[in-house]
Amino acid sequence: MPPTILAIESSCDETSASVIQQGKVLNNVIASQNVHQKYGGVVPELASRAHQQNIYMVVNESIQRAGIDTANIDAIAFTRGPGLMGSLLVGVSFAKGMALALGVPLIEVNHMEAHVLAHFIDDPVPTFPFLCLTVSGGHTQLVLVDDFLKMTVIGETRDDAVGEAFDKTAKMLGLPYPGGPLIDKFAQLGNPNAFSFGHTSVPGLDFSFSGIKTGVLYFLRDQKKIDHNFIEKNLNDICASVQFQLVKMLMAKLKAAVRQTGIQQIAIAGGVAANSGLRKALMGIAQKEKWVTYLPKPEYCTDNAAMIAMAAHYKYLASRFSAFDIAPIANLAIGS
Ligand code: KG4
Ligand code: ZN
């Protein structure tokens, strides 16, 4: 009998819960944390405290909205990592408490595998094998997906994640955290070819985004020496140019991965997959190269418990449960 699972996500700065029944996601309750805005990035101590305050309410709302009784829950799933240790601990501990109280098994989920499996929440779902470009605030990975629970990282960033490059650029422009969605918004009004920035490149399928971050920093420093109001006058063009260059770097590696593997089923996942420039660029290339593409709804790109629930569903079917002495792992790798 396909299970009913309650899933909890608390790896970074979203507290989220979701109920999945017979493989269908019933809801995806998310409490975002605004406390980080003025700091230009997630403050771990504040994140874990906010999770602690929100988690009961979020889980309760998810159960209420699903219209189920807790007695119907067959397993409790949680994000084991990667993520911030203090944030993960809140979710893991809450999940253990619930599973013990209800007498049901625990299911650990790898956050990065869940980003990939978000593609199975809604139709059309990808067919195996497919390639997934997972782009988030902490990761940038090219993943070869052979099955629900069989995936391999074939390329990843050697330094910063692309989401970090978006957020750090936004910070330099005086925009609040998270800046990625704001860069996306302003970029839509700007000229992508207005400026170009220095960057580093690495061979093979790996990425590097630390160079472009420094490139933007030096570019803005030099322009501000000439015109103090350079950013205010050129915000849209700066955003459009940075976004264009970041998307171009991502697409170059994706094309290389297609050449190397011969796989033309392409998915994107993670917070940056919500970026309109990336989505448009992917559609354009896909049409030319005859790729079949899968783009999840934006609410399933950024952190959410629905993707944890989806991953947990497949783990339940494979009887992959976790022991109660399990602890979170901040840098948990795919496939471990
Ligand atoms: O997957 P996610 O919600 O959390 C992590 O696992 O890191 O990704 C968050 C990242 C942030 O860097 C945020 O700025 C970026 O995704 N992001 C975007 C957009 N929406 C979210 N970046 C560019 N354009 C967007 N529309
Ligand atoms: Zn994420």
mmCIF file of C-alpha atoms and ligand atoms in Angstrom:
data_model
loop_
_atom_site.group_PDB
_atom_site.id
_atom_site.type_symbol
_atom_site.label_atom_id
_atom_site.label_comp_id
_atom_site.label_asym_id
_atom_site.label_seq_id
_atom_site.Cartn_x
_atom_site.Cartn_y
_atom_site.Cartn_z
ATOM 1 C CA MET A 1 0.000 0.000 0.000
ATOM 2 C CA PRO A 2 1.610 3.336 -1.021
ATOM 3 C CA PRO A 3 2.395 5.330 2.096
ATOM 4 C CA THR A 4 1.363 8.611 3.700
ATOM 5 C CA ILE A 5 4.509 10.493 4.735
ATOM 6 C CA LEU A 6 5.056 13.752 6.575
ATOM 7 C CA ALA A 7 8.268 15.474 5.423
ATOM 8 C CA ILE A 8 10.219 18.271 7.084
ATOM 9 C CA GLU A 9 12.794 20.590 5.468
ATOM 10 C CA SER A 10 14.963 22.884 7.614
ATOM 11 C CA SER A 11 18.414 22.932 5.985
ATOM 12 C CA CYS A 12 18.811 26.668 5.488
ATOM 13 C CA ASP A 13 16.357 29.518 6.000
ATOM 14 C CA GLU A 14 12.972 28.034 5.047
ATOM 15 C CA THR A 15 10.992 25.958 7.532
ATOM 16 C CA SER A 16 8.771 23.694 5.471
ATOM 17 C CA ALA A 17 6.485 20.681 5.854
ATOM 18 C CA SER A 18 4.598 18.589 3.326
ATOM 19 C CA VAL A 19 2.333 15.560 3.304
ATOM 20 C CA ILE A 20 2.563 13.076 0.438
ATOM 21 C CA GLN A 21 -0.049 10.345 0.024
ATOM 22 C CA GLN A 22 0.307 7.540 -2.512
ATOM 23 C CA GLY A 23 2.996 9.528 -4.324
ATOM 24 C CA LYS A 24 0.847 12.689 -4.622
ATOM 25 C CA VAL A 25 2.008 15.804 -2.806
ATOM 26 C CA LEU A 26 -0.994 17.173 -0.879
ATOM 27 C CA ASN A 27 0.571 20.439 0.291
ATOM 28 C CA ASN A 28 3.801 22.363 0.713
ATOM 29 C CA VAL A 29 3.731 24.718 3.697
ATOM 30 C CA ILE A 30 6.688 27.140 3.849
ATOM 31 C CA ALA A 31 7.636 29.758 6.465
ATOM 32 C CA SER A 32 10.384 31.992 5.091
ATOM 33 C CA GLN A 33 12.707 33.872 7.416
ATOM 34 C CA ASN A 34 12.993 37.629 6.948
ATOM 35 C CA VAL A 35 15.502 38.143 9.754
ATOM 36 C CA HIS A 36 18.471 37.687 7.380
ATOM 37 C CA GLN A 37 17.542 40.447 4.919
ATOM 38 C CA LYS A 38 19.561 43.212 6.474
ATOM 39 C CA TYR A 39 22.667 41.048 6.972
ATOM 40 C CA GLY A 40 23.199 40.260 3.282
ATOM 41 C CA GLY A 41 23.204 36.500 3.942
ATOM 42 C CA VAL A 42 21.804 33.795 6.220
ATOM 43 C CA VAL A 43 22.938 34.167 9.857
ATOM 44 C CA PRO A 44 23.098 30.553 11.158
ATOM 45 C CA GLU A 45 22.221 31.355 14.788
ATOM 46 C CA LEU A 46 19.166 33.354 13.754
ATOM 47 C CA ALA A 47 18.139 30.662 11.264
ATOM 48 C CA SER A 48 18.079 27.844 13.825
ATOM 49 C CA ARG A 49 16.165 29.991 16.306
ATOM 50 C CA ALA A 50 13.552 30.885 13.678
ATOM 51 C CA HIS A 51 13.197 27.196 12.698
ATOM 52 C CA GLN A 52 12.614 26.374 16.358
ATOM 53 C CA GLN A 53 9.883 29.013 16.552
ATOM 54 C CA ASN A 54 8.191 28.047 13.253
ATOM 55 C CA ILE A 55 8.411 24.292 13.040
ATOM 56 C CA TYR A 56 5.442 23.297 15.178
ATOM 57 C CA MET A 57 3.111 25.709 13.382
ATOM 58 C CA VAL A 58 4.335 24.676 9.919
ATOM 59 C CA VAL A 59 4.025 20.926 10.586
ATOM 60 C CA ASN A 60 0.623 21.366 12.177
ATOM 61 C CA GLU A 61 -0.654 23.398 9.225
ATOM 62 C CA SER A 62 0.588 20.789 6.758
ATOM 63 C CA ILE A 63 -1.279 18.009 8.613
ATOM 64 C CA GLN A 64 -4.435 20.137 8.918
ATOM 65 C CA ARG A 65 -4.420 21.079 5.256
ATOM 66 C CA ALA A 66 -3.909 17.452 4.204
ATOM 67 C CA GLY A 67 -7.037 16.580 6.192
ATOM 68 C CA ILE A 68 -5.358 13.524 7.700
ATOM 69 C CA ASP A 69 -5.171 12.207 11.227
ATOM 70 C CA THR A 70 -1.654 11.698 12.605
ATOM 71 C CA ALA A 71 -2.627 8.042 13.070
ATOM 72 C CA ASN A 72 -2.618 7.745 9.234
ATOM 73 C CA ILE A 73 1.049 8.760 8.932
ATOM 74 C CA ASP A 74 3.292 5.856 7.894
ATOM 75 C CA ALA A 75 6.703 7.580 8.190
ATOM 76 C CA ILE A 76 8.379 10.863 9.060
ATOM 77 C CA ALA A 77 10.994 12.213 6.640
ATOM 78 C CA PHE A 78 13.562 14.929 7.226
ATOM 79 C CA THR A 79 16.527 16.610 5.530
ATOM 80 C CA ARG A 80 19.768 15.119 6.870
ATOM 81 C CA GLY A 81 22.040 17.481 4.911
ATOM 82 C CA PRO A 82 23.717 19.273 3.310
ATOM 83 C CA GLY A 83 22.876 22.458 5.175
ATOM 84 C CA LEU A 84 23.533 24.525 8.275
ATOM 85 C CA MET A 85 24.106 22.270 11.293
ATOM 86 C CA GLY A 86 21.934 24.266 13.714
ATOM 87 C CA SER A 87 19.097 24.438 11.198
ATOM 88 C CA LEU A 88 19.282 20.743 10.323
ATOM 89 C CA LEU A 89 19.256 19.767 14.012
ATOM 90 C CA VAL A 90 15.873 21.426 14.531
ATOM 91 C CA GLY A 91 14.264 19.384 11.718
ATOM 92 C CA VAL A 92 15.967 16.099 12.635
ATOM 93 C CA SER A 93 15.045 16.392 16.309
ATOM 94 C CA PHE A 94 11.436 17.291 15.565
ATOM 95 C CA ALA A 95 11.180 14.380 13.101
ATOM 96 C CA LYS A 96 12.610 11.933 15.659
ATOM 97 C CA GLY A 97 10.189 13.131 18.321
ATOM 98 C CA MET A 98 7.199 12.707 16.022
ATOM 99 C CA ALA A 99 8.300 9.313 14.716
ATOM 100 C CA LEU A 100 8.834 8.041 18.270
ATOM 101 C CA ALA A 101 5.468 9.382 19.444
ATOM 102 C CA LEU A 102 3.616 7.852 16.474
ATOM 103 C CA GLY A 103 5.632 4.618 16.419
ATOM 104 C CA VAL A 104 6.534 4.983 12.720
ATOM 105 C CA PRO A 105 9.884 4.809 10.879
ATOM 106 C CA LEU A 106 12.187 7.710 10.068
ATOM 107 C CA ILE A 107 13.440 8.480 6.549
ATOM 108 C CA GLU A 108 16.508 10.645 5.989
ATOM 109 C CA VAL A 109 16.681 12.614 2.741
ATOM 110 C CA ASN A 110 19.646 14.224 1.016
ATOM 111 C CA HIS A 111 18.637 17.820 0.202
ATOM 112 C CA MET A 112 20.452 17.845 -3.170
ATOM 113 C CA GLU A 113 18.884 14.538 -4.272
ATOM 114 C CA ALA A 114 15.521 15.991 -3.275
ATOM 115 C CA HIS A 115 16.074 19.074 -5.487
ATOM 116 C CA VAL A 116 16.473 16.632 -8.412
ATOM 117 C CA LEU A 117 13.448 14.537 -7.399
ATOM 118 C CA ALA A 118 11.268 17.680 -7.300
ATOM 119 C CA HIS A 119 10.792 16.834 -10.986
ATOM 120 C CA PHE A 120 8.503 13.950 -10.010
ATOM 121 C CA ILE A 121 5.993 16.119 -8.136
ATOM 122 C CA ASP A 122 4.130 17.241 -11.273
ATOM 123 C CA ASP A 123 3.739 15.948 -14.825
ATOM 124 C CA PRO A 124 5.514 15.768 -17.190
ATOM 125 C CA VAL A 125 8.130 13.738 -15.352
ATOM 126 C CA PRO A 126 11.568 13.029 -16.863
ATOM 127 C CA THR A 127 12.516 9.579 -18.138
ATOM 128 C CA PHE A 128 15.790 7.955 -17.055
ATOM 129 C CA PRO A 129 18.597 8.614 -17.638
ATOM 130 C CA PHE A 130 18.510 12.413 -17.547
ATOM 131 C CA LEU A 131 20.903 15.228 -16.694
ATOM 132 C CA CYS A 132 20.010 17.711 -13.978
ATOM 133 C CA LEU A 133 21.697 21.068 -13.542
ATOM 134 C CA THR A 134 21.141 21.815 -9.850
ATOM 135 C CA VAL A 135 21.770 25.451 -9.050
ATOM 136 C CA SER A 136 21.193 26.801 -5.562
ATOM 137 C CA GLY A 137 22.604 29.136 -2.933
ATOM 138 C CA GLY A 138 25.101 26.558 -1.702
ATOM 139 C CA HIS A 139 25.607 24.237 -4.694
ATOM 140 C CA THR A 140 26.111 24.111 -8.446
ATOM 141 C CA GLN A 141 26.094 20.552 -9.762
ATOM 142 C CA LEU A 142 25.654 18.581 -12.952
ATOM 143 C CA VAL A 143 23.977 15.342 -11.947
ATOM 144 C CA LEU A 144 23.581 12.196 -14.029
ATOM 145 C CA VAL A 145 20.303 10.652 -12.857
ATOM 146 C CA ASP A 146 19.960 6.920 -13.632
ATOM 147 C CA ASP A 147 17.068 6.214 -11.309
ATOM 148 C CA PHE A 148 15.118 7.749 -8.404
ATOM 149 C CA LEU A 149 17.763 6.732 -5.911
ATOM 150 C CA LYS A 150 20.756 6.381 -8.235
ATOM 151 C CA MET A 151 22.453 9.613 -9.191
ATOM 152 C CA THR A 152 26.055 10.730 -9.698
ATOM 153 C CA VAL A 153 27.599 14.190 -9.638
ATOM 154 C CA ILE A 154 29.590 14.581 -12.889
ATOM 155 C CA GLY A 155 30.531 18.230 -12.422
ATOM 156 C CA GLU A 156 30.348 20.822 -9.651
ATOM 157 C CA THR A 157 31.667 24.172 -8.566
ATOM 158 C CA ARG A 158 35.190 24.322 -7.226
ATOM 159 C CA ASP A 159 34.460 27.444 -5.201
ATOM 160 C CA ASP A 160 31.272 29.538 -4.955
ATOM 161 C CA ALA A 161 27.806 28.388 -5.953
ATOM 162 C CA VAL A 162 26.076 30.321 -8.715
ATOM 163 C CA GLY A 163 23.346 31.418 -6.266
ATOM 164 C CA GLU A 164 26.096 32.871 -4.099
ATOM 165 C CA ALA A 165 27.403 34.823 -7.119
ATOM 166 C CA PHE A 166 23.877 36.240 -7.619
ATOM 167 C CA ASP A 167 23.493 37.071 -3.911
ATOM 168 C CA LYS A 168 26.989 38.587 -3.469
ATOM 169 C CA THR A 169 26.539 40.725 -6.589
ATOM 170 C CA ALA A 170 23.214 41.916 -5.225
ATOM 171 C CA LYS A 171 24.895 42.802 -1.943
ATOM 172 C CA MET A 172 27.498 44.890 -3.822
ATOM 173 C CA LEU A 173 24.616 46.685 -5.516
ATOM 174 C CA GLY A 174 23.055 47.472 -2.136
ATOM 175 C CA LEU A 175 20.130 45.048 -2.576
ATOM 176 C CA PRO A 176 18.760 42.974 0.367
ATOM 177 C CA TYR A 177 19.238 39.198 0.798
ATOM 178 C CA PRO A 178 18.379 37.031 -1.070
ATOM 179 C CA GLY A 179 19.378 39.166 -4.036
ATOM 180 C CA GLY A 180 18.998 36.539 -6.787
ATOM 181 C CA PRO A 181 15.279 37.186 -7.410
ATOM 182 C CA LEU A 182 15.906 40.977 -7.422
ATOM 183 C CA ILE A 183 18.717 40.697 -9.979
ATOM 184 C CA ASP A 184 16.299 38.624 -12.074
ATOM 185 C CA LYS A 185 13.654 41.358 -11.771
ATOM 186 C CA PHE A 186 15.938 44.287 -12.686
ATOM 187 C CA ALA A 187 17.667 42.265 -15.420
ATOM 188 C CA GLN A 188 14.389 42.070 -17.314
ATOM 189 C CA LEU A 189 14.587 45.847 -17.861
ATOM 190 C CA GLY A 190 18.280 46.013 -18.775
ATOM 191 C CA ASN A 191 20.704 45.381 -21.637
ATOM 192 C CA PRO A 192 22.570 42.057 -21.164
ATOM 193 C CA ASN A 193 25.439 43.237 -23.379
ATOM 194 C CA ALA A 194 25.987 46.585 -21.625
ATOM 195 C CA PHE A 195 28.973 45.431 -19.533
ATOM 196 C CA SER A 196 31.270 42.442 -19.224
ATOM 197 C CA PHE A 197 33.200 41.234 -16.190
ATOM 198 C CA GLY A 198 36.395 39.326 -15.626
ATOM 199 C CA HIS A 199 35.940 35.697 -14.584
ATOM 200 C CA THR A 200 37.836 32.446 -14.125
ATOM 201 C CA SER A 201 37.175 29.229 -15.981
ATOM 202 C CA VAL A 202 38.043 25.642 -15.127
ATOM 203 C CA PRO A 203 38.330 22.645 -17.475
ATOM 204 C CA GLY A 204 35.872 19.771 -17.829
ATOM 205 C CA LEU A 205 32.417 19.810 -16.304
ATOM 206 C CA ASP A 206 33.350 21.735 -13.150
ATOM 207 C CA PHE A 207 32.356 25.351 -12.531
ATOM 208 C CA SER A 208 34.009 28.374 -10.916
ATOM 209 C CA PHE A 209 32.121 31.502 -9.867
ATOM 210 C CA SER A 210 34.571 33.172 -7.489
ATOM 211 C CA GLY A 211 36.322 34.974 -10.360
ATOM 212 C CA ILE A 212 33.243 36.721 -11.677
ATOM 213 C CA LYS A 213 32.372 37.830 -8.147
ATOM 214 C CA THR A 214 35.754 39.566 -7.936
ATOM 215 C CA GLY A 215 35.317 40.799 -11.521
ATOM 216 C CA VAL A 216 32.068 42.557 -10.603
ATOM 217 C CA LEU A 217 33.646 43.969 -7.422
ATOM 218 C CA TYR A 218 36.587 45.544 -9.316
ATOM 219 C CA PHE A 219 34.346 46.751 -12.145
ATOM 220 C CA LEU A 220 32.021 48.563 -9.722
ATOM 221 C CA ARG A 221 34.953 49.983 -7.744
ATOM 222 C CA ASP A 222 36.519 51.440 -10.931
ATOM 223 C CA GLN A 223 33.240 52.814 -12.305
ATOM 224 C CA LYS A 224 32.324 54.433 -8.977
ATOM 225 C CA LYS A 225 35.664 56.315 -9.067
ATOM 226 C CA ILE A 226 34.500 57.919 -12.326
ATOM 227 C CA ASP A 227 30.843 58.396 -11.381
ATOM 228 C CA HIS A 228 29.736 58.121 -7.761
ATOM 229 C CA ASN A 229 26.166 57.314 -8.821
ATOM 230 C CA PHE A 230 27.151 54.639 -11.365
ATOM 231 C CA ILE A 231 25.117 51.871 -9.696
ATOM 232 C CA GLU A 232 21.919 53.911 -9.340
ATOM 233 C CA LYS A 233 22.117 55.052 -12.967
ATOM 234 C CA ASN A 234 22.902 51.609 -14.414
ATOM 235 C CA LEU A 235 21.231 49.117 -12.057
ATOM 236 C CA ASN A 236 19.131 47.368 -14.716
ATOM 237 C CA ASP A 237 22.039 47.046 -17.163
ATOM 238 C CA ILE A 238 24.437 45.772 -14.468
ATOM 239 C CA CYS A 239 21.903 43.137 -13.351
ATOM 240 C CA ALA A 240 21.154 42.082 -16.944
ATOM 241 C CA SER A 241 24.871 41.818 -17.794
ATOM 242 C CA VAL A 242 25.817 39.803 -14.689
ATOM 243 C CA GLN A 243 22.860 37.467 -15.142
ATOM 244 C CA PHE A 244 23.657 37.018 -18.841
ATOM 245 C CA GLN A 245 27.264 36.093 -18.074
ATOM 246 C CA LEU A 246 26.337 33.674 -15.251
ATOM 247 C CA VAL A 247 23.717 31.946 -17.391
ATOM 248 C CA LYS A 248 26.196 31.695 -20.273
ATOM 249 C CA MET A 249 28.709 29.954 -17.982
ATOM 250 C CA LEU A 250 26.050 27.477 -16.833
ATOM 251 C CA MET A 251 24.854 26.742 -20.363
ATOM 252 C CA ALA A 252 28.400 26.136 -21.648
ATOM 253 C CA LYS A 253 28.915 23.364 -19.090
ATOM 254 C CA LEU A 254 25.481 21.903 -19.687
ATOM 255 C CA LYS A 255 26.255 21.661 -23.407
ATOM 256 C CA ALA A 256 29.576 19.986 -22.585
ATOM 257 C CA ALA A 257 27.785 17.461 -20.348
ATOM 258 C CA VAL A 258 25.349 16.629 -23.157
ATOM 259 C CA ARG A 259 28.268 16.129 -25.558
ATOM 260 C CA GLN A 260 30.068 13.908 -23.035
ATOM 261 C CA THR A 261 27.114 11.711 -22.030
ATOM 262 C CA GLY A 262 24.980 11.799 -25.180
ATOM 263 C CA ILE A 263 21.942 12.374 -22.936
ATOM 264 C CA GLN A 264 19.486 14.980 -24.198
ATOM 265 C CA GLN A 265 16.882 14.828 -21.436
ATOM 266 C CA ILE A 266 17.685 17.946 -19.436
ATOM 267 C CA ALA A 267 16.286 19.118 -16.112
ATOM 268 C CA ILE A 268 17.132 22.115 -13.953
ATOM 269 C CA ALA A 269 16.603 22.335 -10.207
ATOM 270 C CA GLY A 270 17.383 24.468 -7.130
ATOM 271 C CA GLY A 271 16.608 28.091 -6.316
ATOM 272 C CA VAL A 272 18.433 29.596 -9.304
ATOM 273 C CA ALA A 273 16.345 27.376 -11.614
ATOM 274 C CA ALA A 274 13.568 29.903 -10.913
ATOM 275 C CA ASN A 275 15.633 32.543 -12.766
ATOM 276 C CA SER A 276 13.773 33.764 -15.841
ATOM 277 C CA GLY A 277 16.982 34.367 -17.832
ATOM 278 C CA LEU A 278 18.178 30.817 -17.193
ATOM 279 C CA ARG A 279 14.792 29.340 -18.093
ATOM 280 C CA LYS A 280 14.646 31.350 -21.327
ATOM 281 C CA ALA A 281 18.228 30.482 -22.311
ATOM 282 C CA LEU A 282 17.592 26.786 -21.685
ATOM 283 C CA MET A 283 14.426 26.787 -23.796
ATOM 284 C CA GLY A 284 16.304 28.536 -26.626
ATOM 285 C CA ILE A 285 19.190 26.060 -26.679
ATOM 286 C CA ALA A 286 16.845 23.108 -26.232
ATOM 287 C CA GLN A 287 14.907 24.071 -29.324
ATOM 288 C CA LYS A 288 18.077 24.346 -31.392
ATOM 289 C CA GLU A 289 19.728 21.189 -30.028
ATOM 290 C CA LYS A 290 16.512 19.126 -29.837
ATOM 291 C CA TRP A 291 16.818 18.569 -26.087
ATOM 292 C CA VAL A 292 13.800 17.566 -24.048
ATOM 293 C CA THR A 293 13.661 19.906 -21.048
ATOM 294 C CA TYR A 294 12.032 19.776 -17.623
ATOM 295 C CA LEU A 295 11.554 22.966 -15.616
ATOM 296 C CA PRO A 296 9.898 22.626 -12.215
ATOM 297 C CA LYS A 297 7.415 25.220 -10.960
ATOM 298 C CA PRO A 298 9.325 28.039 -9.172
ATOM 299 C CA GLU A 299 7.852 26.982 -5.781
ATOM 300 C CA TYR A 300 9.529 23.582 -6.219
ATOM 301 C CA CYS A 301 12.866 25.155 -7.265
ATOM 302 C CA THR A 302 13.550 27.065 -4.048
ATOM 303 C CA ASP A 303 13.756 25.106 -0.786
ATOM 304 C CA ASN A 304 10.565 23.235 0.052
ATOM 305 C CA ALA A 305 9.419 20.097 1.869
ATOM 306 C CA ALA A 306 7.414 18.764 -1.094
ATOM 307 C CA MET A 307 10.667 17.673 -2.734
ATOM 308 C CA ILE A 308 11.753 16.004 0.545
ATOM 309 C CA ALA A 309 8.398 14.199 0.612
ATOM 310 C CA MET A 310 8.829 13.035 -2.998
ATOM 311 C CA ALA A 311 12.310 11.659 -2.268
ATOM 312 C CA ALA A 312 11.008 10.003 0.920
ATOM 313 C CA HIS A 313 8.225 8.308 -1.059
ATOM 314 C CA TYR A 314 10.769 6.464 -3.216
ATOM 315 C CA LYS A 315 12.908 5.621 -0.186
ATOM 316 C CA TYR A 316 9.849 4.182 1.583
ATOM 317 C CA LEU A 317 9.054 1.999 -1.440
ATOM 318 C CA ALA A 318 12.680 0.771 -1.363
ATOM 319 C CA SER A 319 12.416 0.164 2.440
ATOM 320 C CA ARG A 320 15.292 2.552 3.108
ATOM 321 C CA PHE A 321 14.636 3.700 6.658
ATOM 322 C CA SER A 322 16.974 5.402 9.141
ATOM 323 C CA ALA A 323 18.098 4.421 12.624
ATOM 324 C CA PHE A 324 17.076 6.622 15.551
ATOM 325 C CA ASP A 325 20.683 7.502 16.428
ATOM 326 C CA ILE A 326 21.055 9.314 13.111
ATOM 327 C CA ALA A 327 22.661 12.784 13.134
ATOM 328 C CA PRO A 328 22.677 15.508 10.472
ATOM 329 C CA ILE A 329 25.701 15.987 8.197
ATOM 330 C CA ALA A 330 26.429 19.558 7.088
ATOM 331 C CA ASN A 331 28.250 18.568 3.879
ATOM 332 C CA LEU A 332 26.382 15.361 3.027
ATOM 333 C CA ALA A 333 27.301 14.291 -0.527
ATOM 334 C CA ILE A 334 24.931 12.876 -3.146
ATOM 335 C CA GLY A 335 24.939 9.082 -3.168
ATOM 336 C CA SER A 336 26.424 8.718 0.340
HETATM 337 O O1 KG4 B 1 17.613 26.040 -3.444
HETATM 338 P P1 KG4 B 1 17.565 27.276 -2.628
HETATM 339 O O2 KG4 B 1 16.225 27.820 -2.221
HETATM 340 O O3 KG4 B 1 18.401 27.119 -1.307
HETATM 341 C C1 KG4 B 1 19.596 26.423 -1.249
HETATM 342 O O4 KG4 B 1 19.539 25.163 -1.175
HETATM 343 O O5 KG4 B 1 20.650 27.106 -1.307
HETATM 344 O O6 KG4 B 1 18.373 28.403 -3.444
HETATM 345 C C2 KG4 B 1 18.498 29.691 -2.967
HETATM 346 C C3 KG4 B 1 19.262 30.510 -3.994
HETATM 347 C C4 KG4 B 1 19.628 31.910 -3.496
HETATM 348 O O7 KG4 B 1 20.982 32.145 -3.850
HETATM 349 C C5 KG4 B 1 18.680 32.811 -4.279
HETATM 350 O O8 KG4 B 1 19.185 34.107 -4.510
HETATM 351 C C6 KG4 B 1 18.561 32.033 -5.574
HETATM 352 O O9 KG4 B 1 18.452 30.691 -5.169
HETATM 353 N N1 KG4 B 1 17.380 32.417 -6.366
HETATM 354 C C7 KG4 B 1 17.484 33.045 -7.554
HETATM 355 C C8 KG4 B 1 16.147 33.267 -7.993
HETATM 356 N N2 KG4 B 1 15.287 32.750 -7.054
HETATM 357 C C9 KG4 B 1 16.074 32.231 -6.060
HETATM 358 N N3 KG4 B 1 18.545 33.449 -8.255
HETATM 359 C C10 KG4 B 1 18.331 34.069 -9.424
HETATM 360 N N4 KG4 B 1 17.079 34.319 -9.906
HETATM 361 C C11 KG4 B 1 15.979 33.938 -9.231
HETATM 362 N N5 KG4 B 1 14.764 34.183 -9.731
HETATM 363 ZN ZN ZN B 2 18.175 23.957 -1.658
#
